[in-house]
Amino acid sequence: MYRSHNNGELRLEHEGQEICLSGWVQKIRDKGFMVWVDLRDRYGMTQLIFDAERTDASMVEKARSLGREFVIQVKGKVIEREAKNDQMPTGDIEILVSELNILNESKTPPFTIENETDGGDELRMKYRYLDIRRKPVRENLIFRSTVTMEVRNYLAKEGFIDVETPYLIKSTPEGARDFVVPSRMNEGQFYALPQSPQTFKQLLMVGGLDKYFQIVKCFRDEDLRADRQPEFTQIDCEMAFVEQEDILNTFEGLVRHLLKQIKGIEVEEFPRMTYEEAITTYGNDKPDIRFGMKFGELNELAKGKGFGVFDSQELVVGIAVPGCAGYSRKQLDKIVDFVKKPQIGANGLIWVKYNEDGSFKSSVDKFFDQEQLKGWADQLGAEKGDLLLVMAGDAGKTRSQLSTLRMEMAEELGLRKPNEFAPLWVVDFPLLEWDEETQRYHAMHHPFTSPKPEDMDLLDTEPGKVRANAYDMVLNGNEIGGGSIRIFDKETQSRMFDLLGFSKEEAKDQFGFLMNAFEYGAPPHGGLAFGLDRLVAILGGQETIRDFIAFPKNNSGRDVMIDAPSNIDDNQLKELSLKLDLNK
Amino acid sequence: MYRSHNNGELRLEHEGQEICLSGWVQKIRDKGFMVWVDLRDRYGMTQLIFDAERTDASMVEKARSLGREFVIQVKGKVIEREAKNDQMPTGDIEILVSELNILNESKTPPFTIENETDGGDELRMKYRYLDIRRKPVRENLIFRSTVTMEVRNYLAKEGFIDVETPYLIKSTPEGARDFVVPSRMNEGQFYALPQSPQTFKQLLMVGGLDKYFQIVKCFRDEDLRADRQPEFTQIDCEMAFVEQEDILNTFEGLVRHLLKQIKGIEVEEFPRMTYEEAITTYGNDKPDIRFGMKFGELNELAKGKGFGVFDSQELVVGIAVPGCAGYSRKQLDKIVDFVKKPQIGANGLIWVKYNEDGSFKSSVDKFFDQEQLKGWADQLGAEKGDLLLVMAGDAGKTRSQLSTLRMEMAEELGLRKPNEFAPLWVVDFPLLEWDEETQRYHAMHHPFTSPKPEDMDLLDTEPGKVRANAYDMVLNGNEIGGGSIRIFDKETQSRMFDLLGFSKEEAKDQFGFLMNAFEYGAPPHGGLAFGLDRLVAILGGQETIRDFIAFPKNNSGRDVMIDAPSNIDDNQLKELSLKLDLNK
């Protein structure tokens, strides 16, 4: 061992002990006859002192030759500091160094290894191994490790079995695009990397394992949006002989356990909201309920009053932004500009100031009198001093636009507090969604999701209205997990494939093994999967998942550190019976 | 929830309670006015009784309609059994059923769901979800889950951080063949699936994480030998600022922890043996030391005594098989035939019976007298009643042949006891091995393994003699883990790549990121990886890893259940800029 202690553990109680430390040179201060070095490792920082008088002049000389990020080993004595530093856990002591070994030198790093670095994103990713030395990145990775351990502890205690499912599986056109893996031994054939272990976990339930979990990498070959990764990690779970209620309770328990163990926060029973309610109240199926600004519908109050902009629209809907009645013209314009941005695409919005004196001032004073505006305010639950923001248009689009605005206002007002946690369940999702492009239904969750028994009759008549036994867990405006009760009989599954436009042959070819399994005594079952990357980021009070992944890929799916993907040689291609067919 | 209790937990103390159970029908016994059903789930088996007198005639009728593997739910009362079964934990009670719901029917399964099944391997793999219902398979999977949880508990307690490294990495020609993954977004380029996270874990050490572990899938596109899988699981670990001794102690601690927690066995400090010693004493670098039969070299005692077969050979070597002096002619012939099998390839062997009366009887009595044979016996540590088996030839081949024979004899004598555990370390492996075919050196462990400092001088003169700081953990004749202290300076690493025949350009192209990392203050580090599949199998007292994998592949790398790999459609190929190039 190159050390007797680490750089975070020495205290005044160690005074006088001869110790040995190793680590990286963080900083050197040279006062001529004395040199101080801050020595860093994963555990903390310790101050070293090289003193020509108390030790040896050559030592000071050698210390002076050190550079940032050199790896050194020192031996010396723990002494009390004259000038203590109460910002550092080791700030009461320093090490009077008697022996210094340079274990490895370092070139000057391309960016500073400090909490706030001068390195840009691309540079930090290229030298990710240096980026990881920075405390914020290191602590994120340690935090992730702690979270996964607590997840395992909870699930193991609840009787879940950790089962590894295969990575080399079968490609299916359903869902997102698969990454595929050519098979050398089976010429012309391909494996696919799993988008999730969905069918395998269902087969484990058919196999009687009763409670399964796995923390597992999944893969999707999608065009990457910001903060999406081609490989991502799921906490994947499934239970047999359960109803929706059992699953909600079990996994609500998991997240409550995490919040308590990791953040020291006790949360109440999670609120439950139907999909319908979430959409009408927050314009969104993953509402951030850390703050209010609930939607209020104004159709009755605002349409048919002579304001043409409203009259022709499907929906007039607004929110009351707390305490913003005093916004200046400039501030209001900024809000209007925000909703007009192409990503949001609204034509504009109406604002109403609910002044402290109870009067109203609005951009539609010509069309609505004070009493009418008071009616709006009441409908939106506004109080004096609030600012009402009202939008109109197609119901779906307008809700979505107002939802974005609601989040923006919350951000601006500091209502999205990173250390406040407001989880909820959104339930009763629609089973199917209509896809205009392909003119057919898609499964909203996935094709194995069970329709609600009471809606089964609608399957033939109005499939779009069928609700599913599907649920999402939402935390602070992010979907952190989702799942469903599964279909477990062959007939319903087969009917579902019909509805989704699979031919009998396609269904058999792609999911025949699952349909077969359902013929041999499949138990009722259901489950859920959490997106670990996002869960960890949110628990860590952040929203960028890349900061919680050791070696993330960039938006082109590249690892810029190792420079992958890359070309492979012709022999490899030949062994795989493949030829490149480039678009030139 | 479809049950109030599971099928393993009801006892006499529950007598009189109204309960609800769910599970699979294991067996039905029909006595006319009474029907008994054994109900099974993951937790056990409970006997149900349907009684026309005590409940309802229609219930008996319905019970009679059940078939094997039907999934049912019953409600009823716990009653004391008349004929108790002390082989079953629930054997004191049965359930007088008052309500029976058939949750799902089942076709007759293609093989019996019993501990000993009538299903062949191929059939069981095709219906793996049914195979998993069988207790031995289910218990293996639960056992695996328990082992991994204990591994995590130990490593977390020791301060190791669980870090996920990427699955989509870069292909390198070093080592075995990679599985590759075409990149759609980076035309004509490929990712590779990792054969191990080796370079990433080293970069994590450069990044200062200090102690890393991960239980991770790895991939090798090799022609599959029996009991090899294209995807397999490693317990992958790395530590910084350590020497070999620290690593051996840490991971010896892990396996001792597992043996204690899981098997209730306390083992002594692991013996350590050099590679050299393992080869000369057991003919093998993964000796099974649950039993003796150590090799004894007989060159001095047996060569030059007029027996031509020995005289010309490089090595004469033998073992003493305990208590087999009484073997019949037929038994001896069987041994001779065994070593002559093509897989072993010996020309024959010499046997010497060390009779109970102290006399010797051998196949070479014409050439060696009693005193000479006594000399052999002493050299082999034989006692009266033992059978000496002696082979001669080229040193390497002969040791390997005798090693196989030693294992065979141990098997025959029942010395390979599945519930005895004899771990050891084999250390000081050679750094390089000469490959006759390519006429160059290969890294025996991998190219990042550090030469022993005291052997550095030999690198230029006799590279084949350089020993490495490399070590294997061996358990019951299987290598369960291996690792090394790594090179951590650019110069040595670069010299190593030279020795292995990499051009500067190849080295830079494939491992440039690692060489770069070494220039920014890489700490001394080393690590180890365990093969989880094998570790679990051996701890489970078995040797077939497939029995401990939920969904294994067959020897052609196929998953016969889901029928993968399979063809993909032309669009998918086109998106990947690929064409099939089949050998027709």
Short mmCIF file of N, CA and C in Angstrom, two decimals, chain A residues 33-108:
data_model
loop_
_atom_site.label_atom_id
_atom_site.label_comp_id
_atom_site.label_asym_id
_atom_site.label_seq_id
_atom_site.Cartn_x
_atom_site.Cartn_y
_atom_site.Cartn_z
N PHE A 33 11.79 29.63 1.98
CA PHE A 33 12.33 28.56 2.84
C PHE A 33 11.26 27.53 3.22
N MET A 34 10.04 27.84 2.86
CA MET A 34 8.97 26.88 3.11
C MET A 34 8.12 26.73 1.85
N VAL A 35 7.67 25.48 1.63
CA VAL A 35 6.75 25.24 0.51
C VAL A 35 5.56 24.45 1.05
N TRP A 36 4.35 24.90 0.70
CA TRP A 36 3.16 24.15 1.05
C TRP A 36 2.59 23.48 -0.21
N VAL A 37 2.15 22.27 -0.04
CA VAL A 37 1.51 21.55 -1.15
C VAL A 37 0.18 21.00 -0.67
N ASP A 38 -0.87 21.23 -1.44
CA ASP A 38 -2.15 20.58 -1.16
C ASP A 38 -2.19 19.26 -1.90
N LEU A 39 -2.37 18.20 -1.13
CA LEU A 39 -2.38 16.85 -1.72
C LEU A 39 -3.81 16.33 -1.75
N ARG A 40 -4.24 15.85 -2.92
CA ARG A 40 -5.64 15.50 -3.13
C ARG A 40 -5.80 14.02 -3.47
N ASP A 41 -6.86 13.42 -2.99
CA ASP A 41 -7.31 12.13 -3.52
C ASP A 41 -8.82 12.10 -3.43
N ARG A 42 -9.41 10.93 -3.69
CA ARG A 42 -10.88 10.82 -3.67
C ARG A 42 -11.48 11.25 -2.35
N TYR A 43 -10.70 11.10 -1.28
CA TYR A 43 -11.27 11.25 0.06
C TYR A 43 -11.15 12.67 0.60
N GLY A 44 -10.30 13.47 -0.04
CA GLY A 44 -10.17 14.84 0.45
C GLY A 44 -8.82 15.46 0.12
N MET A 45 -8.45 16.41 0.93
CA MET A 45 -7.24 17.19 0.66
C MET A 45 -6.48 17.33 1.98
N THR A 46 -5.17 17.21 1.91
CA THR A 46 -4.35 17.40 3.10
C THR A 46 -3.20 18.35 2.75
N GLN A 47 -2.89 19.24 3.68
CA GLN A 47 -1.80 20.19 3.42
C GLN A 47 -0.48 19.59 3.87
N LEU A 48 0.51 19.67 2.96
CA LEU A 48 1.86 19.21 3.27
C LEU A 48 2.73 20.44 3.47
N ILE A 49 3.66 20.35 4.40
CA ILE A 49 4.61 21.45 4.53
C ILE A 49 6.04 20.91 4.41
N PHE A 50 6.79 21.57 3.54
CA PHE A 50 8.21 21.26 3.34
C PHE A 50 8.97 22.45 3.93
N ASP A 51 9.77 22.20 4.97
CA ASP A 51 10.35 23.28 5.74
C ASP A 51 11.86 23.06 5.83
N ALA A 52 12.62 23.99 5.26
CA ALA A 52 14.08 23.87 5.22
C ALA A 52 14.65 23.78 6.63
N GLU A 53 14.03 24.44 7.57
CA GLU A 53 14.57 24.45 8.93
C GLU A 53 14.26 23.17 9.68
N ARG A 54 13.03 22.77 9.63
CA ARG A 54 12.63 21.62 10.44
C ARG A 54 12.96 20.28 9.79
N THR A 55 13.14 20.29 8.48
CA THR A 55 13.48 18.99 7.86
C THR A 55 14.80 19.11 7.12
N ASP A 56 14.74 19.47 5.85
CA ASP A 56 15.95 19.36 5.05
C ASP A 56 15.80 20.30 3.86
N ALA A 57 16.83 21.03 3.56
CA ALA A 57 16.75 22.00 2.47
C ALA A 57 16.47 21.32 1.13
N SER A 58 17.05 20.12 0.95
CA SER A 58 16.86 19.44 -0.34
C SER A 58 15.40 19.07 -0.56
N MET A 59 14.69 18.84 0.55
CA MET A 59 13.26 18.51 0.45
C MET A 59 12.49 19.68 -0.16
N VAL A 60 12.82 20.85 0.33
CA VAL A 60 12.14 22.04 -0.18
C VAL A 60 12.41 22.18 -1.67
N GLU A 61 13.64 21.92 -2.01
CA GLU A 61 14.04 22.00 -3.42
C GLU A 61 13.22 21.04 -4.27
N LYS A 62 13.11 19.82 -3.76
CA LYS A 62 12.38 18.80 -4.50
C LYS A 62 10.89 19.17 -4.61
N ALA A 63 10.34 19.68 -3.53
CA ALA A 63 8.93 20.09 -3.54
C ALA A 63 8.71 21.17 -4.59
N ARG A 64 9.69 22.03 -4.69
CA ARG A 64 9.57 23.15 -5.65
C ARG A 64 9.52 22.64 -7.10
N SER A 65 10.08 21.45 -7.32
CA SER A 65 10.11 20.90 -8.69
C SER A 65 8.78 20.25 -9.08
N LEU A 66 7.89 20.12 -8.12
CA LEU A 66 6.61 19.47 -8.42
C LEU A 66 5.74 20.34 -9.32
N GLY A 67 4.86 19.72 -10.04
CA GLY A 67 3.89 20.46 -10.84
C GLY A 67 2.49 20.00 -10.49
N ARG A 68 1.51 20.74 -10.94
CA ARG A 68 0.12 20.35 -10.72
C ARG A 68 -0.13 18.96 -11.28
N GLU A 69 -0.88 18.17 -10.53
CA GLU A 69 -1.31 16.82 -10.93
C GLU A 69 -0.19 15.78 -10.93
N PHE A 70 1.00 16.15 -10.45
CA PHE A 70 2.00 15.11 -10.20
C PHE A 70 1.42 14.13 -9.17
N VAL A 71 1.77 12.86 -9.30
CA VAL A 71 1.37 11.88 -8.31
C VAL A 71 2.54 11.65 -7.37
N ILE A 72 2.35 11.91 -6.10
CA ILE A 72 3.46 11.78 -5.17
C ILE A 72 3.07 10.94 -3.96
N GLN A 73 4.11 10.45 -3.30
CA GLN A 73 3.95 9.77 -2.03
C GLN A 73 4.82 10.51 -1.03
N VAL A 74 4.30 10.81 0.13
CA VAL A 74 5.11 11.46 1.16
C VAL A 74 5.03 10.71 2.47
N LYS A 75 6.13 10.79 3.21
CA LYS A 75 6.12 10.32 4.60
C LYS A 75 6.41 11.51 5.48
N GLY A 76 5.85 11.53 6.65
CA GLY A 76 6.09 12.68 7.52
C GLY A 76 5.27 12.57 8.78
N LYS A 77 5.27 13.67 9.52
CA LYS A 77 4.64 13.68 10.83
C LYS A 77 3.43 14.62 10.80
N VAL A 78 2.34 14.20 11.47
CA VAL A 78 1.16 15.06 11.58
C VAL A 78 1.44 16.13 12.63
N ILE A 79 1.33 17.41 12.23
CA ILE A 79 1.53 18.49 13.19
C ILE A 79 0.31 19.42 13.16
N GLU A 80 0.18 20.17 14.24
CA GLU A 80 -0.94 21.11 14.32
C GLU A 80 -0.63 22.31 13.44
N ARG A 81 -1.63 22.80 12.71
CA ARG A 81 -1.40 23.98 11.88
C ARG A 81 -1.39 25.24 12.72
N GLU A 82 -0.60 26.19 12.30
CA GLU A 82 -0.68 27.49 12.96
C GLU A 82 -1.94 28.22 12.53
N ALA A 83 -2.13 28.28 11.21
CA ALA A 83 -3.34 28.95 10.71
C ALA A 83 -4.32 27.87 10.29
N LYS A 84 -5.29 27.58 11.17
CA LYS A 84 -6.24 26.51 10.86
C LYS A 84 -7.23 26.95 9.78
N ASN A 85 -7.74 25.93 9.07
CA ASN A 85 -8.71 26.21 8.00
C ASN A 85 -9.98 25.42 8.31
N ASP A 86 -11.00 26.12 8.78
CA ASP A 86 -12.19 25.37 9.19
C ASP A 86 -13.10 25.02 8.01
N GLN A 87 -12.67 25.36 6.81
CA GLN A 87 -13.41 24.94 5.62
C GLN A 87 -13.03 23.51 5.19
N MET A 88 -11.90 23.02 5.72
CA MET A 88 -11.40 21.69 5.32
C MET A 88 -11.50 20.74 6.51
N PRO A 89 -12.03 19.55 6.29
CA PRO A 89 -12.09 18.58 7.39
C PRO A 89 -10.70 18.30 7.99
N THR A 90 -9.65 18.40 7.16
CA THR A 90 -8.30 18.16 7.67
C THR A 90 -7.62 19.49 8.03
N GLY A 91 -8.40 20.54 8.16
CA GLY A 91 -7.83 21.89 8.26
C GLY A 91 -7.10 22.22 9.55
N ASP A 92 -7.18 21.31 10.53
CA ASP A 92 -6.48 21.59 11.79
C ASP A 92 -5.03 21.14 11.77
N ILE A 93 -4.71 20.31 10.77
CA ILE A 93 -3.35 19.71 10.78
C ILE A 93 -2.65 19.95 9.46
N GLU A 94 -1.35 19.69 9.45
CA GLU A 94 -0.61 19.58 8.20
C GLU A 94 0.45 18.51 8.39
N ILE A 95 1.11 18.15 7.31
CA ILE A 95 2.11 17.09 7.38
C ILE A 95 3.49 17.71 7.18
N LEU A 96 4.34 17.57 8.18
CA LEU A 96 5.73 17.99 8.02
C LEU A 96 6.46 16.86 7.31
N VAL A 97 6.77 17.12 6.05
CA VAL A 97 7.23 16.02 5.18
C VAL A 97 8.70 15.70 5.39
N SER A 98 8.99 14.42 5.56
CA SER A 98 10.39 14.00 5.69
C SER A 98 10.87 13.20 4.49
N GLU A 99 9.94 12.70 3.69
CA GLU A 99 10.36 11.94 2.49
C GLU A 99 9.34 12.19 1.39
N LEU A 100 9.85 12.43 0.21
CA LEU A 100 8.98 12.72 -0.94
C LEU A 100 9.36 11.84 -2.11
N ASN A 101 8.42 11.03 -2.60
CA ASN A 101 8.66 10.24 -3.81
C ASN A 101 7.70 10.66 -4.91
N ILE A 102 8.28 10.97 -6.05
CA ILE A 102 7.42 11.28 -7.20
C ILE A 102 7.05 9.97 -7.86
N LEU A 103 5.78 9.60 -7.79
CA LEU A 103 5.34 8.33 -8.38
C LEU A 103 5.10 8.47 -9.87
N ASN A 104 4.65 9.64 -10.28
CA ASN A 104 4.43 9.88 -11.71
C ASN A 104 4.35 11.39 -11.94
N GLU A 105 4.91 11.82 -13.04
CA GLU A 105 4.81 13.23 -13.36
C GLU A 105 3.54 13.50 -14.15
N SER A 106 3.27 14.78 -14.39
CA SER A 106 2.10 15.12 -15.19
C SER A 106 2.41 16.31 -16.07
N LYS A 107 1.96 16.22 -17.29
CA LYS A 107 1.96 17.41 -18.12
C LYS A 107 0.92 18.36 -17.54
N THR A 108 1.01 19.62 -17.94
CA THR A 108 -0.01 20.57 -17.46
C THR A 108 -1.37 20.15 -18.03
#
